[in-house]
Short mmCIF file of C-alpha atoms in Angstrom, two decimals:
data_model
loop_
_atom_site.label_atom_id
_atom_site.label_comp_id
_atom_site.label_asym_id
_atom_site.label_seq_id
_atom_site.Cartn_x
_atom_site.Cartn_y
_atom_site.Cartn_z
CA MET A 28 -47.26 -91.26 -3.16
CA SER A 29 -50.48 -91.91 -1.25
CA LEU A 30 -52.43 -88.81 -2.36
CA ALA A 31 -53.29 -87.88 -5.94
CA LEU A 32 -52.76 -84.17 -5.29
CA SER A 33 -49.15 -84.91 -4.32
CA ASN A 34 -48.53 -86.48 -7.72
CA LEU A 35 -50.22 -83.59 -9.51
CA LEU A 36 -48.23 -80.92 -7.67
CA LEU A 37 -44.97 -82.78 -8.16
CA ALA A 38 -45.66 -82.97 -11.90
CA GLN A 39 -46.18 -79.20 -11.98
CA HIS A 40 -42.95 -78.61 -10.07
CA ASN A 41 -41.04 -80.72 -12.56
CA ALA A 42 -42.67 -79.30 -15.70
CA GLY A 43 -42.95 -75.67 -14.62
CA THR A 44 -46.54 -75.56 -15.85
CA LEU A 45 -49.65 -74.45 -13.94
CA ILE A 46 -52.77 -76.29 -12.86
CA GLU A 47 -55.67 -74.70 -14.74
CA THR A 48 -58.47 -76.61 -13.02
CA LEU A 49 -58.49 -78.75 -9.88
CA ASP A 50 -60.91 -81.64 -9.43
CA GLU A 51 -62.77 -81.05 -6.17
CA ASN A 52 -62.04 -84.64 -5.19
CA LEU A 53 -58.33 -83.77 -5.00
CA VAL A 54 -58.77 -80.93 -2.50
CA PRO A 55 -57.49 -81.96 0.96
CA LYS A 56 -60.30 -82.58 3.42
CA ASP A 57 -58.51 -80.78 6.25
CA ARG A 58 -55.16 -79.23 7.25
CA ALA A 59 -53.78 -82.59 8.34
CA GLU A 60 -54.24 -83.98 4.83
CA ALA A 61 -52.81 -80.80 3.29
CA TYR A 62 -49.70 -81.28 5.43
CA VAL A 63 -49.41 -84.89 4.24
CA VAL A 64 -49.34 -83.59 0.66
CA GLN A 65 -46.60 -81.11 1.62
CA SER A 66 -44.52 -83.87 3.16
CA GLU A 67 -44.94 -86.17 0.16
CA VAL A 68 -44.00 -83.44 -2.32
CA VAL A 69 -40.95 -82.32 -0.34
CA ALA A 70 -39.80 -85.90 0.14
CA ALA A 71 -39.89 -86.35 -3.66
CA LEU A 72 -38.09 -83.06 -4.36
CA GLY A 73 -35.25 -83.70 -1.94
CA PRO A 74 -34.40 -83.02 1.70
CA ILE A 75 -35.97 -80.23 3.75
CA GLY A 76 -33.85 -77.09 3.41
CA ALA A 77 -35.89 -74.71 5.56
CA TRP A 78 -39.30 -74.13 7.12
CA LYS A 79 -41.84 -71.33 6.91
CA VAL A 80 -44.30 -70.49 9.65
CA GLN A 81 -46.95 -67.80 9.96
CA PRO A 82 -46.92 -65.25 12.81
CA TYR A 83 -49.21 -66.65 15.52
CA PRO A 84 -52.83 -65.75 14.65
CA ALA A 85 -55.26 -64.48 17.25
CA ASP A 86 -57.84 -67.24 16.79
CA ALA A 87 -56.16 -70.27 15.20
CA GLU A 88 -52.94 -72.20 14.83
CA PRO A 89 -50.28 -70.85 12.46
CA LEU A 90 -49.86 -72.23 8.96
CA THR A 91 -46.56 -73.84 8.03
CA SER A 92 -44.66 -75.71 5.35
CA PRO A 93 -41.29 -77.36 4.91
CA ILE A 94 -39.26 -75.94 2.02
CA PRO A 95 -37.12 -78.20 -0.20
CA ALA A 96 -33.38 -77.58 -0.07
CA SER A 97 -33.43 -76.99 -3.83
CA PHE A 98 -35.63 -73.94 -3.22
CA VAL A 99 -33.12 -72.31 -0.82
CA PHE A 100 -30.48 -69.81 -2.00
CA PRO A 101 -27.85 -67.55 -0.41
CA ALA A 102 -28.03 -63.80 -0.89
CA GLY A 103 -26.41 -62.54 -4.06
CA ASP A 104 -27.26 -65.61 -6.11
CA ALA A 105 -28.75 -65.36 -9.59
CA ILE A 106 -31.93 -67.44 -9.38
CA ALA A 107 -33.70 -69.19 -12.25
CA LEU A 108 -37.23 -70.36 -11.43
CA ASN A 109 -38.88 -73.04 -13.53
CA THR A 110 -42.40 -71.63 -13.46
CA LYS A 111 -44.97 -69.69 -15.46
CA ALA A 112 -46.58 -68.30 -12.29
CA ALA A 113 -47.15 -64.62 -11.62
CA LEU A 114 -44.56 -64.19 -8.89
CA LEU A 115 -45.07 -62.47 -5.55
CA VAL A 116 -42.41 -61.37 -3.07
CA GLU A 117 -42.28 -61.05 0.71
CA ALA A 118 -39.76 -59.54 3.14
CA GLU A 119 -39.20 -61.66 6.23
CA VAL A 120 -36.99 -62.31 9.23
CA ALA A 121 -35.48 -65.77 9.60
CA VAL A 122 -33.84 -67.63 12.48
CA THR A 123 -31.28 -70.42 12.45
CA LEU A 124 -31.24 -73.00 15.23
CA LYS A 125 -28.09 -73.89 17.16
CA SER A 126 -29.67 -76.84 18.98
CA ASP A 127 -31.87 -79.80 18.11
CA LEU A 128 -35.51 -79.81 19.21
CA PRO A 129 -36.21 -83.56 19.26
CA ALA A 130 -39.29 -85.45 20.34
CA PHE A 131 -39.69 -85.78 24.09
CA ASP A 132 -42.41 -86.44 26.65
CA GLY A 133 -43.82 -82.92 26.72
CA ALA A 134 -44.23 -79.84 24.55
CA TYR A 135 -41.89 -77.02 23.62
CA GLY A 136 -42.65 -73.48 24.74
CA PRO A 137 -41.29 -70.08 23.66
CA ALA A 138 -38.44 -70.18 26.20
CA ASP A 139 -37.25 -73.54 24.84
CA VAL A 140 -37.16 -72.21 21.29
CA LEU A 141 -35.43 -68.99 22.36
CA ALA A 142 -32.66 -71.07 23.94
CA ALA A 143 -32.30 -73.05 20.70
CA ILE A 144 -31.99 -70.03 18.37
CA GLY A 145 -28.46 -69.15 17.33
CA THR A 146 -28.70 -66.45 14.68
CA THR A 147 -31.15 -64.35 12.70
CA GLN A 148 -31.09 -62.93 9.17
CA LEU A 149 -33.21 -61.16 6.61
CA ALA A 150 -34.99 -63.37 4.11
CA ILE A 151 -36.68 -62.93 0.76
CA GLU A 152 -39.51 -65.32 -0.03
CA ILE A 153 -40.69 -65.63 -3.62
CA LEU A 154 -44.15 -67.09 -4.03
CA ALA A 155 -44.77 -69.12 -7.19
CA PRO A 156 -48.14 -70.89 -6.91
CA ARG A 157 -48.60 -74.05 -8.95
CA PHE A 158 -52.21 -72.98 -9.65
CA ALA A 159 -53.08 -70.71 -12.58
CA ASN A 160 -55.68 -68.84 -10.51
CA PRO A 161 -54.50 -68.86 -6.87
CA ALA A 162 -57.29 -66.51 -5.74
CA ALA A 163 -59.89 -69.08 -6.82
CA THR A 164 -58.00 -72.07 -5.44
CA PRO A 165 -59.40 -73.69 -2.27
CA SER A 166 -57.30 -72.61 0.70
CA LEU A 167 -56.47 -76.20 1.70
CA ALA A 168 -55.06 -76.85 -1.78
CA GLY A 169 -52.96 -73.70 -1.42
CA ILE A 170 -51.61 -74.95 1.90
CA ALA A 171 -50.78 -78.29 0.28
CA ASP A 172 -48.88 -76.38 -2.43
CA LEU A 173 -46.11 -75.60 0.10
CA GLN A 174 -48.06 -72.40 0.79
CA SER A 175 -47.02 -71.27 -2.71
CA ASN A 176 -43.30 -71.21 -1.88
CA GLY A 177 -41.10 -70.93 -4.96
CA ALA A 178 -37.80 -69.87 -3.40
CA VAL A 179 -36.31 -68.40 -0.26
CA ILE A 180 -33.11 -66.38 -0.07
CA PHE A 181 -31.23 -65.91 3.21
CA GLY A 182 -28.96 -63.01 4.08
CA ALA A 183 -25.98 -62.70 6.40
CA SER A 184 -26.45 -63.87 9.98
CA ARG A 185 -26.24 -61.92 13.21
CA SER A 186 -26.77 -62.96 16.82
CA PHE A 187 -30.42 -63.26 17.78
CA ASP A 188 -29.52 -62.30 21.35
CA ASP A 189 -28.35 -58.88 20.14
CA LEU A 190 -31.53 -58.19 18.17
CA ALA A 191 -33.88 -55.47 19.36
CA GLU A 192 -37.63 -56.05 19.70
CA LEU A 193 -38.96 -57.43 16.40
CA GLY A 194 -42.23 -55.54 16.79
CA THR A 195 -40.50 -52.23 16.04
CA LEU A 196 -38.23 -53.43 13.24
CA GLU A 197 -38.21 -51.11 10.22
CA MET A 198 -37.91 -52.76 6.82
CA ASP A 199 -37.85 -51.60 3.21
CA LEU A 200 -38.48 -53.90 0.24
CA LEU A 201 -37.12 -52.72 -3.11
CA VAL A 202 -37.41 -54.14 -6.62
CA ASP A 203 -34.97 -52.89 -9.26
CA GLY A 204 -33.97 -50.11 -6.85
CA ALA A 205 -37.48 -48.75 -6.22
CA SER A 206 -39.22 -49.24 -2.87
CA ILE A 207 -42.47 -51.21 -3.17
CA GLY A 208 -43.20 -51.47 0.56
CA LYS A 209 -42.02 -50.16 3.92
CA VAL A 210 -42.96 -51.00 7.51
CA THR A 211 -42.02 -49.54 10.87
CA GLU A 212 -43.58 -52.31 12.96
CA GLY A 213 -44.60 -55.94 12.70
CA PRO A 214 -45.11 -59.16 14.65
CA THR A 215 -43.50 -58.94 18.08
CA THR A 216 -40.69 -61.12 19.35
CA GLU A 217 -43.13 -62.80 21.74
CA ARG A 218 -45.57 -63.62 18.94
CA THR A 219 -42.75 -64.90 16.75
CA LEU A 220 -41.44 -67.18 19.51
CA ARG A 221 -44.96 -68.56 20.06
CA SER A 222 -45.11 -69.53 16.39
CA LEU A 223 -41.67 -71.11 16.51
CA ALA A 224 -42.62 -73.14 19.59
CA TRP A 225 -45.77 -74.31 17.85
CA LEU A 226 -43.68 -75.26 14.80
CA ALA A 227 -41.24 -77.24 16.96
CA ASN A 228 -44.12 -79.34 18.30
CA HIS A 229 -45.76 -79.60 14.89
CA ALA A 230 -42.51 -80.76 13.25
CA VAL A 231 -42.19 -83.49 15.89
CA SER A 232 -45.73 -84.64 15.12
CA ARG A 233 -44.77 -84.97 11.43
CA GLY A 234 -41.72 -87.09 12.21
CA THR A 235 -39.33 -84.35 11.08
CA PRO A 236 -38.19 -82.64 14.31
CA LEU A 237 -36.33 -79.35 14.00
CA LYS A 238 -32.58 -79.65 14.36
CA ALA A 239 -29.46 -77.54 14.69
CA GLY A 240 -28.80 -75.69 11.45
CA ASP A 241 -32.46 -75.52 10.41
CA VAL A 242 -33.49 -72.09 9.09
CA ILE A 243 -37.06 -70.86 9.57
CA ILE A 244 -38.73 -67.88 7.95
CA THR A 245 -41.21 -66.33 10.35
CA GLY A 246 -43.86 -64.76 8.12
CA ALA A 247 -44.25 -61.79 5.83
CA ARG A 248 -43.48 -58.39 7.29
CA ILE A 249 -43.91 -56.82 3.86
CA GLY A 250 -46.02 -58.51 1.17
CA ALA A 251 -47.06 -60.57 -0.55
CA LEU A 252 -46.58 -58.03 -3.36
CA PRO A 253 -46.40 -58.53 -7.15
CA LEU A 254 -42.84 -59.06 -8.29
CA ASN A 255 -42.47 -56.91 -11.39
CA GLY A 256 -38.72 -56.79 -11.79
CA LYS A 257 -35.51 -58.78 -11.44
CA THR A 258 -33.46 -57.49 -8.51
CA ILE A 259 -34.91 -57.75 -5.00
CA THR A 260 -33.41 -55.96 -2.00
CA ILE A 261 -34.38 -55.73 1.67
CA THR A 262 -32.89 -53.27 4.13
CA ALA A 263 -33.42 -53.15 7.89
CA PRO A 264 -31.45 -51.45 10.69
CA GLY A 265 -28.92 -53.77 12.30
CA PHE A 266 -28.99 -56.25 9.42
CA GLU A 267 -26.75 -56.55 6.39
CA THR A 268 -28.71 -55.63 3.25
CA ILE A 269 -29.88 -58.67 1.30
CA THR A 270 -30.14 -58.81 -2.50
CA ALA A 271 -31.16 -61.49 -4.99
CA THR A 272 -31.57 -61.39 -8.77
CA LEU A 273 -33.89 -63.45 -10.97
CA VAL A 274 -32.63 -64.56 -14.36
#
């Protein structure tokens, strides 16, 4: 690997231990370098199994990360995480592409991405930072750390075309049967499609264009919240309830 931080993070992934201190010389100098670390770590851990992208911010580009296939699970699975991290959980909406979005002489826009989306589903993201004190970790190092992704669980699919406006989607996140967060609104469909279009162009620039079958989580609608329990459930009108259990 070309960057020392890539080797350090990969070692933590493999050992399940946490980085107590980080030499300032290892902190990426900018987002581009942080994304190189992501790519090197994911390449070492196996193929890309999914992507995560932030809802489009008002004054900057979204943040993103590929997610290794070994971090991706179907709903209902019992999940064992090799980590000592204090886990966090998020409730999200995901989309699955039905068409490739390859490199071409131009840029993708929201309409292009909308035409490429096949289905949507609820998703649980578990955050498991490789740093012992994430709050004190430089933000660029956190981005390099796959944006703290530890696992993502996808629920049953439904047609994206039949989905109502995402901005008014109600969701409830439960841990061990008790609700820890509810929302009645969130990022709009338009804002979500803007982020997905940005991701399509960004993925091309990294040499890993999005393709049919790729699943993308579109940012936390509830969370990140401390995960103090074993069984995680998300409910939302129009979606099949999704559940995952940690062991």
